[in-house]
PDB file of C-alpha atoms in Angstrom:
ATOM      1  CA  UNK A   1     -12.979 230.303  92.962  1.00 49.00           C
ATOM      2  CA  UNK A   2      -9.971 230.923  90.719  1.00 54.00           C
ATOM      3  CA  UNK A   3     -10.319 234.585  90.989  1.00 54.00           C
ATOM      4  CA  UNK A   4     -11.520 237.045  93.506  1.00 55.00           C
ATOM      5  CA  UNK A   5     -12.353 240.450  94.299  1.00 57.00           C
ATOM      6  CA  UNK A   6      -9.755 241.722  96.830  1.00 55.00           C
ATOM      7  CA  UNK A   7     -10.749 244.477  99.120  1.00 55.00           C
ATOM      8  CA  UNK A   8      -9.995 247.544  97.199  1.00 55.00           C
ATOM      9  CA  UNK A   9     -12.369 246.370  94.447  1.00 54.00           C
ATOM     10  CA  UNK A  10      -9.843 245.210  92.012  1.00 54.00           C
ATOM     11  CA  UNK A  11      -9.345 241.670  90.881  1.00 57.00           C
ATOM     12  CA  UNK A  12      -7.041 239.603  91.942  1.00 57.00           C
ATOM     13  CA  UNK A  13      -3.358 239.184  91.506  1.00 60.00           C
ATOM     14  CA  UNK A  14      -2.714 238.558  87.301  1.00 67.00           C
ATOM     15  CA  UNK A  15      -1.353 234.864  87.977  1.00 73.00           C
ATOM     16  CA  UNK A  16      -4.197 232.489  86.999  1.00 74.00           C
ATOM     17  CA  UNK A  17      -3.907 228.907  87.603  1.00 75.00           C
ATOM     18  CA  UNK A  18      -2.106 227.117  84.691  1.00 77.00           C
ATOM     19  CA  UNK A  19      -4.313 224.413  82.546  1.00 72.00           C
ATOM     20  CA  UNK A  20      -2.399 221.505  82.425  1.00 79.00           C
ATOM     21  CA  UNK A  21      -5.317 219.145  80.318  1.00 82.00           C
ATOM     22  CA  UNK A  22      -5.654 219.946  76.177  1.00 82.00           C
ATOM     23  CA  UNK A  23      -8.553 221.240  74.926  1.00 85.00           C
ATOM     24  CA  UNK A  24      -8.803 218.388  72.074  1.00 85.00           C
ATOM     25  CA  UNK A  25     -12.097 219.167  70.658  1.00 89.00           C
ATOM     26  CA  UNK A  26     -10.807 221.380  67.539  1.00 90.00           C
ATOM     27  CA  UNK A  27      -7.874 218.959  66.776  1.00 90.00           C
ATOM     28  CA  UNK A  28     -11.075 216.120  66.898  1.00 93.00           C
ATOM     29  CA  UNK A  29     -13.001 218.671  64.394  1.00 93.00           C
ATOM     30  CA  UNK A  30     -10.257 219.082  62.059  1.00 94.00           C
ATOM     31  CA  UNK A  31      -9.423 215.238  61.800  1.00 95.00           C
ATOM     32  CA  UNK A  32     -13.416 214.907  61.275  1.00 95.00           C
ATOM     33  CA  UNK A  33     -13.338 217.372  58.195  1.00 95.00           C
ATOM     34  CA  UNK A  34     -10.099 215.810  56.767  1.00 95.00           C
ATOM     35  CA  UNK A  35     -12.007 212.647  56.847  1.00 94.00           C
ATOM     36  CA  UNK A  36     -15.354 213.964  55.354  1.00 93.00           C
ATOM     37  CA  UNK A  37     -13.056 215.279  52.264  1.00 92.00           C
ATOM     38  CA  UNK A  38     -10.838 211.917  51.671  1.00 89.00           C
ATOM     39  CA  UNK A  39     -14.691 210.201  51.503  1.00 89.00           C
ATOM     40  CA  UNK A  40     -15.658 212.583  49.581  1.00 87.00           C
ATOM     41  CA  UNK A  41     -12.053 212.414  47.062  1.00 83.00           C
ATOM     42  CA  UNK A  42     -11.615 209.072  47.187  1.00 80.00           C
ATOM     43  CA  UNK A  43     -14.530 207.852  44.905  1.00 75.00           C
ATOM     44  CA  UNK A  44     -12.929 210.448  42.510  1.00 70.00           C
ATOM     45  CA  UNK A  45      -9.819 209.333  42.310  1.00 65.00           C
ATOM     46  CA  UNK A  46     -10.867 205.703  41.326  1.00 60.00           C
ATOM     47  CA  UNK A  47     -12.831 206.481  38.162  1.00 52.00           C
ATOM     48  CA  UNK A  48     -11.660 205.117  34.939  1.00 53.00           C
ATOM     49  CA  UNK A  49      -7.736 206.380  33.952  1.00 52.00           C
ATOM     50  CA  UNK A  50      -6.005 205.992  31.081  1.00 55.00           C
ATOM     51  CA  UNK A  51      -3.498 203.369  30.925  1.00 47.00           C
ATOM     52  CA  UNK A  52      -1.590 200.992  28.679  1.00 55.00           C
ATOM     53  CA  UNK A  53      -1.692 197.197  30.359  1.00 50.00           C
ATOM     54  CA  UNK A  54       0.918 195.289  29.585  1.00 57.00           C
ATOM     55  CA  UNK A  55       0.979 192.050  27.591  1.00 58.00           C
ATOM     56  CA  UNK A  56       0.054 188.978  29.197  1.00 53.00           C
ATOM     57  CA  UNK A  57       2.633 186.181  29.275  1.00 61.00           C
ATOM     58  CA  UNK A  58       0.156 183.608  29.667  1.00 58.00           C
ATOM     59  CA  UNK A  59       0.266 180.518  28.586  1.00 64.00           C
ATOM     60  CA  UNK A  60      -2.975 179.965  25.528  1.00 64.00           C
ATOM     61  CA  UNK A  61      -5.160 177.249  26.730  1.00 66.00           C
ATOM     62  CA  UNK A  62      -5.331 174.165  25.295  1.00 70.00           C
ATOM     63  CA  UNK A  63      -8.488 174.051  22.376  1.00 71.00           C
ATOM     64  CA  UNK A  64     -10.884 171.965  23.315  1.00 76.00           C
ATOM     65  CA  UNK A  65     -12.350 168.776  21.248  1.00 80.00           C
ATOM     66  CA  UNK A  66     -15.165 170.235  20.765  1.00 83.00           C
ATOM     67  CA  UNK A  67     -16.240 173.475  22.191  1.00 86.00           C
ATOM     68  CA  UNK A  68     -19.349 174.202  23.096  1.00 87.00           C
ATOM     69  CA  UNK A  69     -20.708 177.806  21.625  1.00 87.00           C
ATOM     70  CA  UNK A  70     -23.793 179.767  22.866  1.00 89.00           C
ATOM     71  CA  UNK A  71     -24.454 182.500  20.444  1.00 88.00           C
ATOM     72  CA  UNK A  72     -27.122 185.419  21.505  1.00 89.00           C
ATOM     73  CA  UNK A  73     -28.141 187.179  18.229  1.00 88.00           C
ATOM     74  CA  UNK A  74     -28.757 190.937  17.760  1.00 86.00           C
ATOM     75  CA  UNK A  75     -32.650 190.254  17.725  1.00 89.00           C
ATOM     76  CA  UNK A  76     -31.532 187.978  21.473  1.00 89.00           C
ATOM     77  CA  UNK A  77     -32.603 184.643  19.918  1.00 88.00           C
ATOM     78  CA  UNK A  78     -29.941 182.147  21.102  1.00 90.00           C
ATOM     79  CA  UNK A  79     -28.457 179.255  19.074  1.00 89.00           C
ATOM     80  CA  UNK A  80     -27.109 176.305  20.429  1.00 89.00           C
ATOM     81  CA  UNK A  81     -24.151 174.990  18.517  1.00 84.00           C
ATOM     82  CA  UNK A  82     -25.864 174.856  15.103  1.00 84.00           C
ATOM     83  CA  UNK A  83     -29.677 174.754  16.691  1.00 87.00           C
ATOM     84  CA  UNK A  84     -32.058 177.818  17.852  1.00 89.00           C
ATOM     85  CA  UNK A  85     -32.872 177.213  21.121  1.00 91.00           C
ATOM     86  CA  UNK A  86     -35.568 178.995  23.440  1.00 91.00           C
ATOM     87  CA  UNK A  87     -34.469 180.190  26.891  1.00 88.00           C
ATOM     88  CA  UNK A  88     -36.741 177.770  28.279  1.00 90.00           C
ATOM     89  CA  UNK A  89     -35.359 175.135  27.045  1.00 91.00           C
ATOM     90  CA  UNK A  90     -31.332 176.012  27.417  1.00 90.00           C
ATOM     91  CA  UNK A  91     -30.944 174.067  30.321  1.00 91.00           C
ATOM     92  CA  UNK A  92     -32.262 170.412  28.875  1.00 92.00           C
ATOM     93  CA  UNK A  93     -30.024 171.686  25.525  1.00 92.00           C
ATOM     94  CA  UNK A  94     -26.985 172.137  27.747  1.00 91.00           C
ATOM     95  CA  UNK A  95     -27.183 168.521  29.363  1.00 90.00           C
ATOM     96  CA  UNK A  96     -27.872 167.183  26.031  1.00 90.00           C
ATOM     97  CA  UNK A  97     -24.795 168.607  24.327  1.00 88.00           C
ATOM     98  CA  UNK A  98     -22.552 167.959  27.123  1.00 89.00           C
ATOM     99  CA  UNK A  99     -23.673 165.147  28.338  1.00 89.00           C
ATOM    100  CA  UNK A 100     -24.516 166.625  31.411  1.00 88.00           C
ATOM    101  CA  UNK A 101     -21.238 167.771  32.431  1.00 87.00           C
ATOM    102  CA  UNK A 102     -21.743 170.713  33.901  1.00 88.00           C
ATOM    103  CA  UNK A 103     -17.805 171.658  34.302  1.00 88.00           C
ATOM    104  CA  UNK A 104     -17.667 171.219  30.917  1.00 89.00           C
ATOM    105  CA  UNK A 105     -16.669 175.379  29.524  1.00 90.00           C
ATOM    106  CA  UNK A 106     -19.781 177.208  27.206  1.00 90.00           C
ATOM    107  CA  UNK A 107     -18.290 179.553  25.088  1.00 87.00           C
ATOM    108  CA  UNK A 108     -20.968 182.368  25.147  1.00 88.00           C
ATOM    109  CA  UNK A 109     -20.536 184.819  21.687  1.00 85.00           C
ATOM    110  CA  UNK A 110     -22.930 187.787  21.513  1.00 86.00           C
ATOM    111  CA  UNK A 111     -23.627 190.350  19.054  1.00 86.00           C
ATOM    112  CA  UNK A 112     -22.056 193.689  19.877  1.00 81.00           C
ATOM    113  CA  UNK A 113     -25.452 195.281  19.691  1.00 86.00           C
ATOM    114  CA  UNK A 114     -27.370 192.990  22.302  1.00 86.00           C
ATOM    115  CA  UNK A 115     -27.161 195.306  25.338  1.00 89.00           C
ATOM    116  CA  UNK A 116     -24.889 194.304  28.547  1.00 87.00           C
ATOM    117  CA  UNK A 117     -27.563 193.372  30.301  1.00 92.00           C
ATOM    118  CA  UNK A 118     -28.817 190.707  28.354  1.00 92.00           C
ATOM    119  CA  UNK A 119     -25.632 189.034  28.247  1.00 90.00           C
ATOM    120  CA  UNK A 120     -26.134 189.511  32.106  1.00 92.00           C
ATOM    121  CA  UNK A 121     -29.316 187.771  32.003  1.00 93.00           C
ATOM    122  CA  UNK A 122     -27.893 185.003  29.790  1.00 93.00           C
ATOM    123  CA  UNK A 123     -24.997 184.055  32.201  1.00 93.00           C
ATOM    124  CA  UNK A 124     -27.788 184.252  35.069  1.00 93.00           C
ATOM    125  CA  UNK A 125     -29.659 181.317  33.094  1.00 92.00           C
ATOM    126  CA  UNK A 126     -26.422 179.242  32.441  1.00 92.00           C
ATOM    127  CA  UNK A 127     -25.491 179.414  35.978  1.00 92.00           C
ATOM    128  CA  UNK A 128     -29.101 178.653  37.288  1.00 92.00           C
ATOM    129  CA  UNK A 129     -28.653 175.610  34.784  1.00 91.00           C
ATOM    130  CA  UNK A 130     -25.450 174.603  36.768  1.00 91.00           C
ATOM    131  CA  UNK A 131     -22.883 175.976  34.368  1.00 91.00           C
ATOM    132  CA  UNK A 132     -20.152 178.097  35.698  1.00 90.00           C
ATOM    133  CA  UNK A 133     -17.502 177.612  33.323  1.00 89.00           C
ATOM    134  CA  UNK A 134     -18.468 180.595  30.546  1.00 89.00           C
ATOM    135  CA  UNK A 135     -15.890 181.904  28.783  1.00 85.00           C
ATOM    136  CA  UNK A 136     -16.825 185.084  26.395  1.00 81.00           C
ATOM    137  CA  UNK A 137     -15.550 185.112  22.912  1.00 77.00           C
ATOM    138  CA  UNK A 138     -14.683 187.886  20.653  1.00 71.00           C
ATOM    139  CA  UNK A 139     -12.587 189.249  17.816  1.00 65.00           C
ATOM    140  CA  UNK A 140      -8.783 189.462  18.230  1.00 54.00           C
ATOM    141  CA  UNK A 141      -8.279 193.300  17.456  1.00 51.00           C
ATOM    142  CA  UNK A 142      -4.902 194.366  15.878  1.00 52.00           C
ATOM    143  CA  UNK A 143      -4.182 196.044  19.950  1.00 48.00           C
ATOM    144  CA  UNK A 144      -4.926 192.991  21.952  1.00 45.00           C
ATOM    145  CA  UNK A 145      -2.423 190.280  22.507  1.00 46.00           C
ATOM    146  CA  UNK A 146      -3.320 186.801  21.591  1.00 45.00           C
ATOM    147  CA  UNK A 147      -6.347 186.171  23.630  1.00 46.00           C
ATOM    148  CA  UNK A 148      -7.324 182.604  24.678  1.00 48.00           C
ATOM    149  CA  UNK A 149     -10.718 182.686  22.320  1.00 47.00           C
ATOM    150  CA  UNK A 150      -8.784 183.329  19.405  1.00 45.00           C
ATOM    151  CA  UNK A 151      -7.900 179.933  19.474  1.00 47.00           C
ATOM    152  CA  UNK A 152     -10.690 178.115  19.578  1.00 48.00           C
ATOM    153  CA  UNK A 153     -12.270 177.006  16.034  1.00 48.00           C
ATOM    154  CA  UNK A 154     -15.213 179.180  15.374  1.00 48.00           C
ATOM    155  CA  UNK A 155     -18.350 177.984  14.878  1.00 47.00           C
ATOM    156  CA  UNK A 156     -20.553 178.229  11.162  1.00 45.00           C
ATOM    157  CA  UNK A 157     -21.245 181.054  10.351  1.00 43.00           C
ATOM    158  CA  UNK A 158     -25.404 181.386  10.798  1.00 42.00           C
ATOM    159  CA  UNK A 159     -27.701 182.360   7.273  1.00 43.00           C
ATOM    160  CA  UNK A 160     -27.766 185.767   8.681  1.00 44.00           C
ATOM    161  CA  UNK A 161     -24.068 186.175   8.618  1.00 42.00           C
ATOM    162  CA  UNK A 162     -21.042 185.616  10.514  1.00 44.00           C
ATOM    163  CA  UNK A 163     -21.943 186.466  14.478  1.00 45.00           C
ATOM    164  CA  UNK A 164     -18.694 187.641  16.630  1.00 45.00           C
TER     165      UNK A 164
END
């Protein structure tokens, strides 16, 4: 026993034994919360931030001969070059127009209303098809630098009007 009752009923002399070992368990609970609330910040601290990229340096690609342009309308009926074509049948389109060369880059354009997920579900069907070259294309705005689209002839306009 570390302390005893001596025999005049008081406790023993005041010198206890010294602890030599470190009670760790609150240093273990504060690390524990620390962690809990840079889980909890870091998700924060990721969302979107303003900021001004700088201009890329990169070299335009060359155009090709003759590009190959998907266009997905605002009412999600897709046209093959010049041709409406069903999603069924994009796949035997594809080989036909390139010849079945499937490294060959499809230039996907989409109307700014057709929802994010359709484009989604288009580059899902060009990839099941064996095409992984897609490039999107879209209008040089007066902020962005000269994108690699912008040089690539666009296709005719369709009776509807001109599609982005």
């Amino acid at each position: 026993m570390a302390g005893g009752i001596n025999a005049n009923g008081g406790f023993g002399d005041d010198d206890l034994p010294e602890a030599s070992e470190i009670n760790v368990t609150p240093f273990i609970d504060v690390i524990l919360v620390l962690l809990i609330i840079f889980m909890v910040a870091a998700p924060l601290s990721t969302v979107d931030a303003p900021v001004e990229l700088p201009v890329s340096t990169a070299k335009p690609q060359p155009r090709p001969e003759k590009p190959v342009f998907l266009t997905l309308k605002a009412d999600l009926a897709m046209v093959l070059g010049e041709q409406p074509v069903a999603t069924e049948q994009l796949a035997q389109a594809l080989d036909a127009q390139t010849k079945s060369d499937r490294e060959q880059r499809i230039f996907v354009r989409a109307d700014q209303s057709v929802s994010y997920g359709e484009v989604v579900k288009l580059m899902n069907t060009l990839r099941a098809a064996g095409y992984l070259k897609i490039a999107l294309v879209g209008l040089e705005g007066p902020s962005s630098p000269t994108p690699a689209a912008s040089e690539i002839p666009a296709a005719p306009a369709s009776p509807a009007g001109p599609q982005p």
